[in-house]
Short mmCIF file of C-alpha atoms in Angstrom, two decimals:
data_model
loop_
_atom_site.label_atom_id
_atom_site.label_comp_id
_atom_site.label_asym_id
_atom_site.label_seq_id
_atom_site.Cartn_x
_atom_site.Cartn_y
_atom_site.Cartn_z
CA MET A 24 -19.86 -18.25 -33.81
CA ARG A 25 -16.60 -19.64 -33.25
CA ASN A 26 -15.98 -16.93 -34.85
CA THR A 27 -17.05 -13.97 -32.26
CA HIS A 28 -16.51 -16.14 -29.34
CA LEU A 29 -12.39 -15.52 -30.73
CA PHE A 30 -13.08 -12.62 -31.37
CA PHE A 31 -14.61 -12.00 -27.56
CA LEU A 32 -11.93 -14.44 -26.24
CA ALA A 33 -8.63 -11.66 -28.02
CA THR A 34 -10.41 -8.78 -27.34
CA LEU A 35 -10.15 -9.59 -23.19
CA LEU A 36 -6.62 -10.79 -23.31
CA ALA A 37 -6.16 -7.64 -25.07
CA ALA A 38 -7.91 -5.70 -22.70
CA ALA A 39 -5.08 -8.35 -19.27
CA ILE A 40 -2.77 -7.43 -21.90
CA TYR A 41 -3.25 -3.82 -21.34
CA SER A 42 -3.64 -3.59 -17.84
CA CYS A 43 -0.93 -5.52 -17.03
CA SER A 44 1.01 -3.08 -19.15
CA GLN A 45 -1.16 0.22 -17.56
CA ALA A 46 0.27 -0.65 -14.14
CA PRO A 47 2.18 1.67 -12.02
CA GLN A 48 5.66 0.10 -11.23
CA LEU A 49 7.22 1.02 -8.12
CA PRO A 50 10.72 2.66 -8.28
CA ARG A 51 13.44 1.00 -7.35
CA ASP A 52 14.48 3.77 -5.17
CA ASN A 53 17.01 2.31 -2.49
CA TRP A 54 14.57 -0.56 -1.27
CA ASN A 55 16.32 -3.26 0.06
CA ASP A 56 16.60 -5.97 -2.67
CA SER A 57 13.82 -8.13 -0.05
CA VAL A 58 12.06 -5.89 0.16
CA TYR A 59 11.45 -4.16 -3.34
CA ALA A 60 10.87 -7.95 -5.39
CA ALA A 61 8.64 -8.45 -2.04
CA LEU A 62 6.87 -5.22 -2.29
CA ASP A 63 6.37 -5.99 -6.42
CA GLU A 64 5.44 -9.03 -6.16
CA LEU A 65 2.49 -8.44 -3.93
CA ILE A 66 1.57 -5.65 -5.65
CA ARG A 67 1.15 -7.26 -9.11
CA SER A 68 -0.13 -9.59 -7.91
CA GLU A 69 -3.18 -8.45 -5.59
CA GLY A 70 -3.32 -5.17 -7.34
CA ILE A 71 -5.59 -3.95 -11.11
CA SER A 72 -3.20 -5.85 -13.13
CA SER A 73 -3.96 -9.30 -10.92
CA PRO A 74 -6.96 -11.43 -12.98
CA ASP A 75 -8.87 -11.84 -9.52
CA TYR A 76 -9.27 -7.48 -8.71
CA ASN A 77 -11.58 -6.61 -7.64
CA PRO A 78 -13.08 -2.82 -6.98
CA GLN A 79 -16.00 -3.97 -4.78
CA CYS A 80 -13.57 -4.93 -2.16
CA ARG A 81 -10.09 -3.49 -3.02
CA PRO A 82 -6.32 -5.13 -1.02
CA TYR A 83 -4.88 -2.20 1.42
CA ALA A 84 -2.51 -2.33 3.56
CA VAL A 85 -1.54 -0.65 6.85
CA PHE A 86 1.44 1.82 7.99
CA ASP A 87 2.81 3.00 11.13
CA TYR A 88 3.62 6.67 11.22
CA ASP A 89 6.37 7.33 13.56
CA ASN A 90 9.78 5.67 12.13
CA THR A 91 7.82 4.18 10.61
CA THR A 92 6.02 6.47 6.89
CA ILE A 93 8.69 8.96 7.70
CA ILE A 94 11.46 8.77 9.77
CA ASN A 95 11.65 10.69 13.31
CA ASP A 96 7.86 10.36 15.42
CA ILE A 97 5.78 13.84 14.95
CA SER A 98 4.66 14.30 18.47
CA LEU A 99 8.42 14.53 19.76
CA THR A 100 9.64 16.74 17.31
CA LEU A 101 6.82 18.90 17.45
CA MET A 102 6.87 18.67 21.75
CA ILE A 103 10.55 20.15 20.99
CA TYR A 104 9.62 23.16 19.25
CA GLN A 105 7.19 24.14 21.14
CA ILE A 106 9.34 24.16 23.14
CA GLU A 107 12.34 26.11 21.25
CA ASN A 108 8.94 28.95 20.11
CA LEU A 109 7.69 28.86 23.64
CA ASN A 110 4.39 28.67 22.30
CA TYR A 111 2.42 28.46 24.80
CA ALA A 112 -1.76 28.94 24.03
CA PHE A 113 -2.28 29.00 28.38
CA SER A 114 -1.48 31.69 30.93
CA PRO A 115 1.03 31.11 33.94
CA ASP A 116 -2.05 30.50 36.27
CA GLU A 117 -3.06 27.97 34.49
CA ALA A 118 0.33 26.61 33.90
CA PHE A 119 0.76 23.65 37.02
CA GLY A 120 -2.41 22.00 36.02
CA ARG A 121 -1.80 21.42 32.29
CA PHE A 122 1.97 20.35 33.79
CA THR A 123 -0.08 17.95 35.69
CA ALA A 124 -2.65 17.40 33.74
CA ASN A 125 -4.40 13.34 34.25
CA ILE A 126 -1.24 12.24 36.66
CA PRO A 127 -3.40 9.87 38.59
CA ASP A 128 -0.26 10.15 41.22
CA LEU A 129 1.65 13.38 40.62
CA ASP A 130 3.96 12.31 44.63
CA CYS A 131 4.50 8.74 43.33
CA GLU A 132 8.76 8.15 42.07
CA LEU A 133 8.30 7.81 37.76
CA LYS A 134 8.74 5.61 36.45
CA GLY A 135 11.75 5.78 33.14
CA ILE A 136 14.07 9.27 34.36
CA LEU A 137 16.80 7.33 36.77
CA PRO A 138 19.51 5.60 34.79
CA GLU A 139 19.65 2.25 36.16
CA ASN A 140 15.95 2.65 34.13
CA TRP A 141 16.47 3.68 31.54
CA ALA A 142 14.36 2.84 28.23
CA PRO A 143 16.55 1.53 25.91
CA ASP A 144 14.68 2.54 22.84
CA GLY A 145 14.46 6.28 23.92
CA PRO A 146 16.20 9.14 24.50
CA LYS A 147 19.26 9.15 27.93
CA LEU A 148 17.98 10.36 30.61
CA LYS A 149 19.06 11.53 34.18
CA ALA A 150 17.57 11.99 36.99
CA ASP A 151 19.45 12.84 40.71
CA ARG A 152 17.89 14.08 43.02
CA GLU A 153 19.34 15.70 46.62
CA ASP A 154 17.84 12.59 48.62
CA GLY A 155 19.44 9.91 45.60
CA LYS A 156 15.52 9.00 44.79
CA GLY A 157 13.42 9.53 41.70
CA TRP A 158 11.91 13.03 40.76
CA THR A 159 7.38 12.87 41.56
CA ALA A 160 5.42 14.90 38.81
CA ARG A 161 4.60 17.54 41.63
CA GLU A 162 7.88 18.36 41.92
CA LEU A 163 9.22 19.33 37.88
CA ALA A 164 5.48 20.44 37.44
CA GLN A 165 6.60 22.61 41.08
CA GLY A 166 8.98 23.42 38.80
CA LEU A 167 8.04 23.56 35.48
CA SER A 168 5.68 26.45 36.44
CA ASP A 169 7.78 28.00 38.29
CA ASP A 170 10.12 29.05 35.04
CA PHE A 171 7.44 29.08 32.79
CA ALA A 172 6.28 32.71 34.50
CA VAL A 173 9.02 33.92 34.10
CA LEU A 174 9.64 33.35 30.38
CA MET A 175 6.44 34.44 29.91
CA SER A 176 7.06 37.65 31.92
CA MET A 177 10.56 37.89 29.38
CA LYS A 178 8.64 36.59 26.19
CA ALA A 179 6.01 40.07 27.42
CA ASP A 180 8.48 41.93 27.81
CA GLY A 181 9.42 42.16 24.22
CA MET A 182 13.36 40.28 24.91
CA ALA A 183 14.55 37.64 22.08
CA LEU A 184 13.30 34.06 21.62
CA ASP A 185 17.10 33.91 21.01
CA GLU A 186 18.14 35.45 24.54
CA ILE A 187 15.43 34.18 26.68
CA ARG A 188 17.33 30.34 25.58
CA SER A 189 20.16 31.66 27.05
CA SER A 190 18.88 31.79 30.46
CA ASP A 191 19.03 29.70 32.73
CA CYS A 192 15.67 30.07 33.30
CA TYR A 193 14.80 28.03 29.56
CA LEU A 194 16.78 26.18 30.30
CA ASP A 195 15.50 24.47 32.68
CA PHE A 196 12.14 24.88 31.49
CA ARG A 197 13.41 22.66 28.64
CA ALA A 198 14.84 19.59 30.82
CA ARG A 199 12.20 19.65 33.08
CA LEU A 200 10.21 18.51 30.53
CA LEU A 201 11.60 16.23 28.22
CA VAL A 202 11.99 14.89 31.57
CA LEU A 203 8.06 14.39 33.29
CA ASN A 204 7.48 13.80 29.22
CA GLU A 205 9.42 10.82 30.01
CA GLY A 206 8.28 10.10 33.12
CA VAL A 207 4.62 9.85 32.88
CA GLU A 208 5.56 7.71 29.61
CA HIS A 209 7.22 4.59 31.87
CA SER A 210 5.21 5.03 34.75
CA PHE A 211 1.80 4.53 33.77
CA ASP A 212 -0.58 3.61 31.23
CA TYR A 213 0.83 4.74 27.55
CA GLY A 214 -2.93 6.28 27.59
CA ILE A 215 -2.70 8.40 30.22
CA TRP A 216 0.87 10.22 28.36
CA CYS A 217 -1.98 10.81 24.95
CA LEU A 218 -4.13 12.34 27.15
CA TRP A 219 -1.64 14.46 29.12
CA GLN A 220 0.58 15.28 25.76
CA PRO A 221 -2.70 17.07 24.27
CA SER A 222 -2.80 19.22 27.68
CA LEU A 223 0.20 20.93 26.44
CA PHE A 224 -2.49 22.26 23.16
CA PHE A 225 -4.52 23.70 25.98
CA GLY A 226 -6.15 26.94 24.46
CA MET A 227 -5.58 25.84 21.17
CA SER A 228 -8.17 24.92 18.92
CA TRP A 229 -7.71 22.11 15.68
CA GLU A 230 -7.24 24.55 13.34
CA GLU A 231 -3.95 26.33 14.58
CA LEU A 232 -2.03 22.85 16.00
CA GLN A 233 -2.57 21.52 12.85
CA ALA A 234 -1.27 25.18 11.15
CA PHE A 235 1.23 25.11 13.81
CA THR A 236 2.02 20.65 13.85
CA ARG A 237 2.88 21.80 9.92
CA GLU A 238 5.55 25.18 10.84
CA SER A 239 6.69 22.27 12.94
CA VAL A 240 7.11 19.43 9.88
CA ASP A 241 8.72 22.17 7.60
CA HIS A 242 11.10 22.92 9.96
CA TRP A 243 13.05 19.48 11.40
CA LEU A 244 12.40 18.52 7.57
CA SER A 245 14.39 21.13 6.73
CA PHE A 246 16.97 20.64 9.31
CA GLY A 247 19.12 18.29 8.19
CA PRO A 248 21.00 15.37 8.76
CA ILE A 249 18.25 13.52 12.23
CA ARG A 250 20.74 14.12 15.48
CA SER A 251 20.74 14.64 19.05
CA GLU A 252 21.57 16.99 21.51
CA ILE A 253 21.60 16.92 25.56
CA TRP A 254 20.15 18.62 27.84
CA ASP A 255 21.02 20.37 30.76
CA SER A 256 19.61 21.86 33.56
CA PRO A 257 22.46 24.85 34.98
CA ASP A 258 22.36 22.17 38.69
CA GLY A 259 23.46 19.11 36.53
CA SER A 260 19.91 17.93 37.79
CA LEU A 261 18.37 16.96 34.97
CA SER A 262 19.46 15.42 31.24
CA VAL A 263 18.02 14.09 28.99
CA GLU A 264 18.41 13.12 25.00
CA VAL A 265 17.08 14.58 22.39
CA ARG A 266 16.81 14.08 18.93
CA LYS A 267 16.30 16.40 16.34
CA GLY A 268 15.53 16.61 12.98
CA MET A 269 12.37 14.61 10.50
CA ALA A 270 12.50 12.56 6.68
CA LEU A 271 9.85 11.49 4.96
CA PRO A 272 12.27 8.94 2.51
CA GLN A 273 10.97 9.52 -1.01
CA GLU A 274 10.37 5.57 -1.23
CA ASN A 275 8.00 6.01 1.30
CA ILE A 276 6.39 8.77 -1.08
CA HIS A 277 6.75 5.98 -4.23
CA LEU A 278 5.30 3.60 -2.41
CA TYR A 279 1.95 5.12 -1.04
CA LYS A 280 1.42 6.60 -5.00
CA CYS A 281 2.27 3.34 -6.48
CA LEU A 282 -0.22 1.53 -4.46
CA GLN A 283 -3.26 3.87 -4.79
CA ASP A 284 -2.61 3.64 -8.35
CA ASN A 285 -2.34 -0.16 -8.30
CA GLY A 286 -6.07 0.11 -6.97
CA PHE A 287 -4.83 -0.72 -3.34
CA ASP A 288 -6.57 2.33 -0.31
CA VAL A 289 -3.41 2.53 2.10
CA TYR A 290 -4.16 4.21 5.92
CA ILE A 291 -2.70 4.90 8.60
CA CYS A 292 -2.13 3.84 12.11
CA SER A 293 -0.75 5.62 14.59
CA ALA A 294 0.39 5.90 18.35
CA SER A 295 0.28 9.78 17.99
CA LEU A 296 -2.33 11.89 18.13
CA GLU A 297 -4.63 11.88 14.82
CA LYS A 298 -5.16 15.96 13.84
CA ILE A 299 -1.65 15.95 14.40
CA VAL A 300 -0.48 13.18 11.74
CA GLU A 301 -3.86 14.72 9.05
CA ALA A 302 -1.90 18.08 9.44
CA MET A 303 1.21 16.30 7.29
CA ALA A 304 -0.25 13.23 6.22
CA CYS A 305 -2.94 15.00 4.24
CA ASP A 306 -2.10 18.12 3.40
CA PRO A 307 -0.90 17.34 -0.86
CA LYS A 308 2.35 19.60 -0.36
CA TYR A 309 4.38 16.34 1.65
CA GLY A 310 3.45 13.90 -0.90
CA LEU A 311 1.43 11.05 0.80
CA ASN A 312 -2.17 12.55 -0.23
CA ILE A 313 -3.80 10.07 2.47
CA PRO A 314 -7.76 11.31 2.92
CA PRO A 315 -8.48 12.40 6.22
CA GLU A 316 -10.53 9.91 6.38
CA ASN A 317 -7.81 7.19 5.95
CA VAL A 318 -5.82 8.64 9.15
CA PHE A 319 -6.17 6.68 12.92
CA GLY A 320 -4.73 8.14 15.47
CA ILE A 321 -5.29 9.07 19.40
CA ARG A 322 -8.06 10.24 19.24
CA LEU A 323 -10.31 12.45 21.93
CA ALA A 324 -13.39 12.56 23.12
CA ASP A 325 -14.88 16.88 21.85
CA GLU A 326 -13.69 17.44 17.63
CA GLN A 327 -14.22 20.82 18.90
CA ILE A 328 -10.75 21.41 21.38
CA CYS A 329 -7.18 19.86 21.15
CA TYR A 330 -7.91 18.44 25.27
CA GLY A 331 -9.88 16.28 27.36
CA GLU A 332 -10.24 13.44 27.77
CA LEU A 333 -10.31 10.45 25.06
CA ALA A 334 -12.93 8.96 22.36
CA PRO A 335 -15.49 6.51 24.20
CA ASP A 336 -16.11 4.01 22.23
CA TYR A 337 -12.73 3.87 20.17
CA ASP A 338 -10.42 1.26 20.09
CA GLN A 339 -7.05 3.36 21.36
CA THR A 340 -4.10 2.67 18.25
CA TYR A 341 -1.70 1.81 20.31
CA HIS A 342 -0.34 -1.96 21.19
CA SER A 343 -3.26 -4.06 20.32
CA GLY A 344 -5.52 -1.35 20.24
CA LYS A 345 -4.19 -1.02 16.57
CA THR A 346 -5.06 -4.45 16.12
CA ALA A 347 -8.88 -4.00 17.01
CA CYS A 348 -9.39 -0.61 14.68
CA ILE A 349 -7.73 -2.66 11.49
CA ARG A 350 -10.48 -4.93 11.75
CA LYS A 351 -14.16 -2.79 13.63
CA LEU A 352 -12.86 0.45 11.05
CA ILE A 353 -11.58 -0.30 7.98
CA ALA A 354 -11.61 -4.27 7.17
CA PRO A 355 -15.53 -3.73 6.88
CA SER A 356 -15.01 -1.19 4.29
CA HIS A 357 -13.76 -4.39 2.17
CA CYS A 358 -15.45 -7.06 2.44
CA GLY A 359 -13.76 -8.00 6.21
CA ARG A 360 -10.16 -8.83 3.87
CA GLN A 361 -7.65 -8.52 6.62
CA PRO A 362 -4.94 -6.16 4.99
CA SER A 363 -3.01 -7.02 2.64
CA LEU A 364 0.62 -5.21 3.85
CA ILE A 365 1.32 -3.97 7.13
CA ALA A 366 3.86 -1.51 7.78
CA GLY A 367 5.34 -0.73 11.33
CA ASP A 368 9.27 -0.70 13.27
CA SER A 369 8.45 -0.57 16.92
CA ASN A 370 7.00 -2.90 20.19
CA GLY A 371 3.60 -1.03 19.26
CA ASP A 372 3.46 -2.45 16.06
CA TYR A 373 4.38 -6.12 16.95
CA PRO A 374 0.62 -6.10 17.78
CA MET A 375 -0.44 -5.24 14.25
CA LEU A 376 2.38 -7.22 12.28
CA SER A 377 2.35 -10.36 14.12
CA ASP A 378 -2.48 -10.69 14.78
CA PHE A 379 -3.78 -11.31 11.43
CA ASP A 380 -3.19 -14.96 9.89
CA SER A 381 -3.82 -14.10 5.56
CA LEU A 382 -1.08 -10.97 6.09
CA ARG A 383 0.52 -11.34 2.71
CA LEU A 384 3.33 -9.25 3.53
CA GLY A 385 5.55 -7.75 7.01
CA LEU A 386 7.67 -4.73 6.64
CA ILE A 387 9.72 -3.80 9.01
CA ILE A 388 11.49 -0.44 9.37
CA ASP A 389 14.61 -1.86 11.71
CA CYS A 390 14.84 0.94 13.79
CA LYS A 391 17.80 -1.08 15.76
CA ARG A 392 15.01 -1.57 18.65
CA SER A 393 15.08 -4.88 21.23
CA GLY A 394 12.23 -7.64 22.40
CA PRO A 395 9.73 -8.49 19.79
CA ILE A 396 10.04 -6.31 17.25
CA ALA A 397 13.48 -7.18 17.21
CA ARG A 398 13.16 -11.32 17.60
CA LEU A 399 10.94 -10.68 14.80
CA ALA A 400 13.36 -8.39 11.63
CA ALA A 401 16.33 -10.88 12.98
CA GLU A 402 13.69 -13.83 11.74
CA ALA A 403 13.08 -11.59 9.04
CA ARG A 404 16.62 -11.37 8.13
CA ALA A 405 17.19 -15.09 8.82
CA GLY A 406 15.25 -16.33 6.12
CA ASP A 407 12.64 -17.67 8.84
CA SER A 408 9.30 -15.43 10.02
CA GLY A 409 8.04 -18.09 11.50
CA ALA A 410 4.70 -18.07 10.15
CA ALA A 411 4.33 -19.82 6.53
CA ALA A 412 1.54 -17.55 5.57
CA VAL A 413 3.56 -14.72 6.97
CA ARG A 414 6.16 -12.81 4.97
CA TYR A 415 8.76 -10.05 6.66
CA VAL A 416 11.03 -8.10 5.07
CA VAL A 417 13.15 -5.54 6.58
CA GLN A 418 14.14 -2.30 5.83
CA ASP A 419 17.44 0.03 7.29
CA ARG A 420 18.52 3.45 7.18
CA ASP A 421 20.19 5.99 7.99
CA LEU A 422 19.68 9.35 10.11
CA SER A 423 22.44 11.12 8.34
CA ILE A 424 20.83 11.17 4.80
CA PRO A 425 18.67 11.43 6.51
CA GLY A 426 16.75 8.35 3.62
CA PHE A 427 16.78 4.49 3.39
CA VAL A 428 19.67 2.74 3.09
CA ARG A 429 19.87 -0.04 1.22
CA SER A 430 21.77 -3.06 3.03
CA ALA A 431 24.54 -5.14 1.51
CA PRO A 432 23.52 -8.50 -0.52
CA VAL A 433 23.86 -11.20 1.77
CA ASP A 434 25.93 -13.80 0.08
#
């Protein structure tokens, strides 16, 4: 009996050693030293090599998408790509309704589009009316509609796209649309922008939109270093800085895979339109390999069309809605446990990074922002996150590569 008992213990020990030896390790890549050490420790302590691992209550990680999983914003780059290719499915007669869709007040002066109201984390904008007042959505949309009619006529007549892009009408159109985009986002509740932006896809099916999204992603991934352009209207009344390019850091591809290989479930919780994020995150060619059911984003009511009302009885995934989404739609599939890892970059991610008292690790991608996320990042760099139960770490990036970079060690 004693020999049998010893054999059983030896078998268990061998199995444990085998499990530890087989647990995939995170590649070193360009992670900051503190980030890599924290991620490696988390994976080892909560993944399949841990004696406490329970496959019925798997650990999980939640990632923001824009400027966290990828570098740059999938929604804004798609909008820029749509403008540059004039790929719209609505007619000139429908244009004014599309450019003003779901905006509650067309005649209020829009915020965030005058120099003194520039958003520190967003594009730099200039909008000067002759009377010195701010533009209204009605004024911008009327000019957009007029431009749109001319541009669609040029396109229908077979004019080359490069020739269209050099016209004053096009230059006015692109500046107006980006200024309106910023005005809607900064003048109303974020949910209004979440309804307004899909109106630009009016007339497309979800399949067409997702195919167009992948076309946009492929274009921007091959664009090279991420860089800014200034889009001016010909009369000088409008000017907006746009950021072009996109990167999917190999560190995130490797991290997603390593977490999954070590028994973690990986989720995306994004303030971009859910179907747009799915188009990239769920396509195997990009390497993230996320199942569609693990992507949570802005969700519309009608699953058959890509515009309309926000889905009812669903916590839209921006600001505190991200926390609610995790608690209501993700945690129940994990025996109610809280996330092991949350990654984000902005003040919109701050709630989910700070709302879980048993979160093991918070990963902040440093985009040089201001506000609460900047304070949390500063505390993390100083080694004092302010929450004993949670460790926060900060990862640096470089837009000229573009990708993650390893910061110099602190003496």
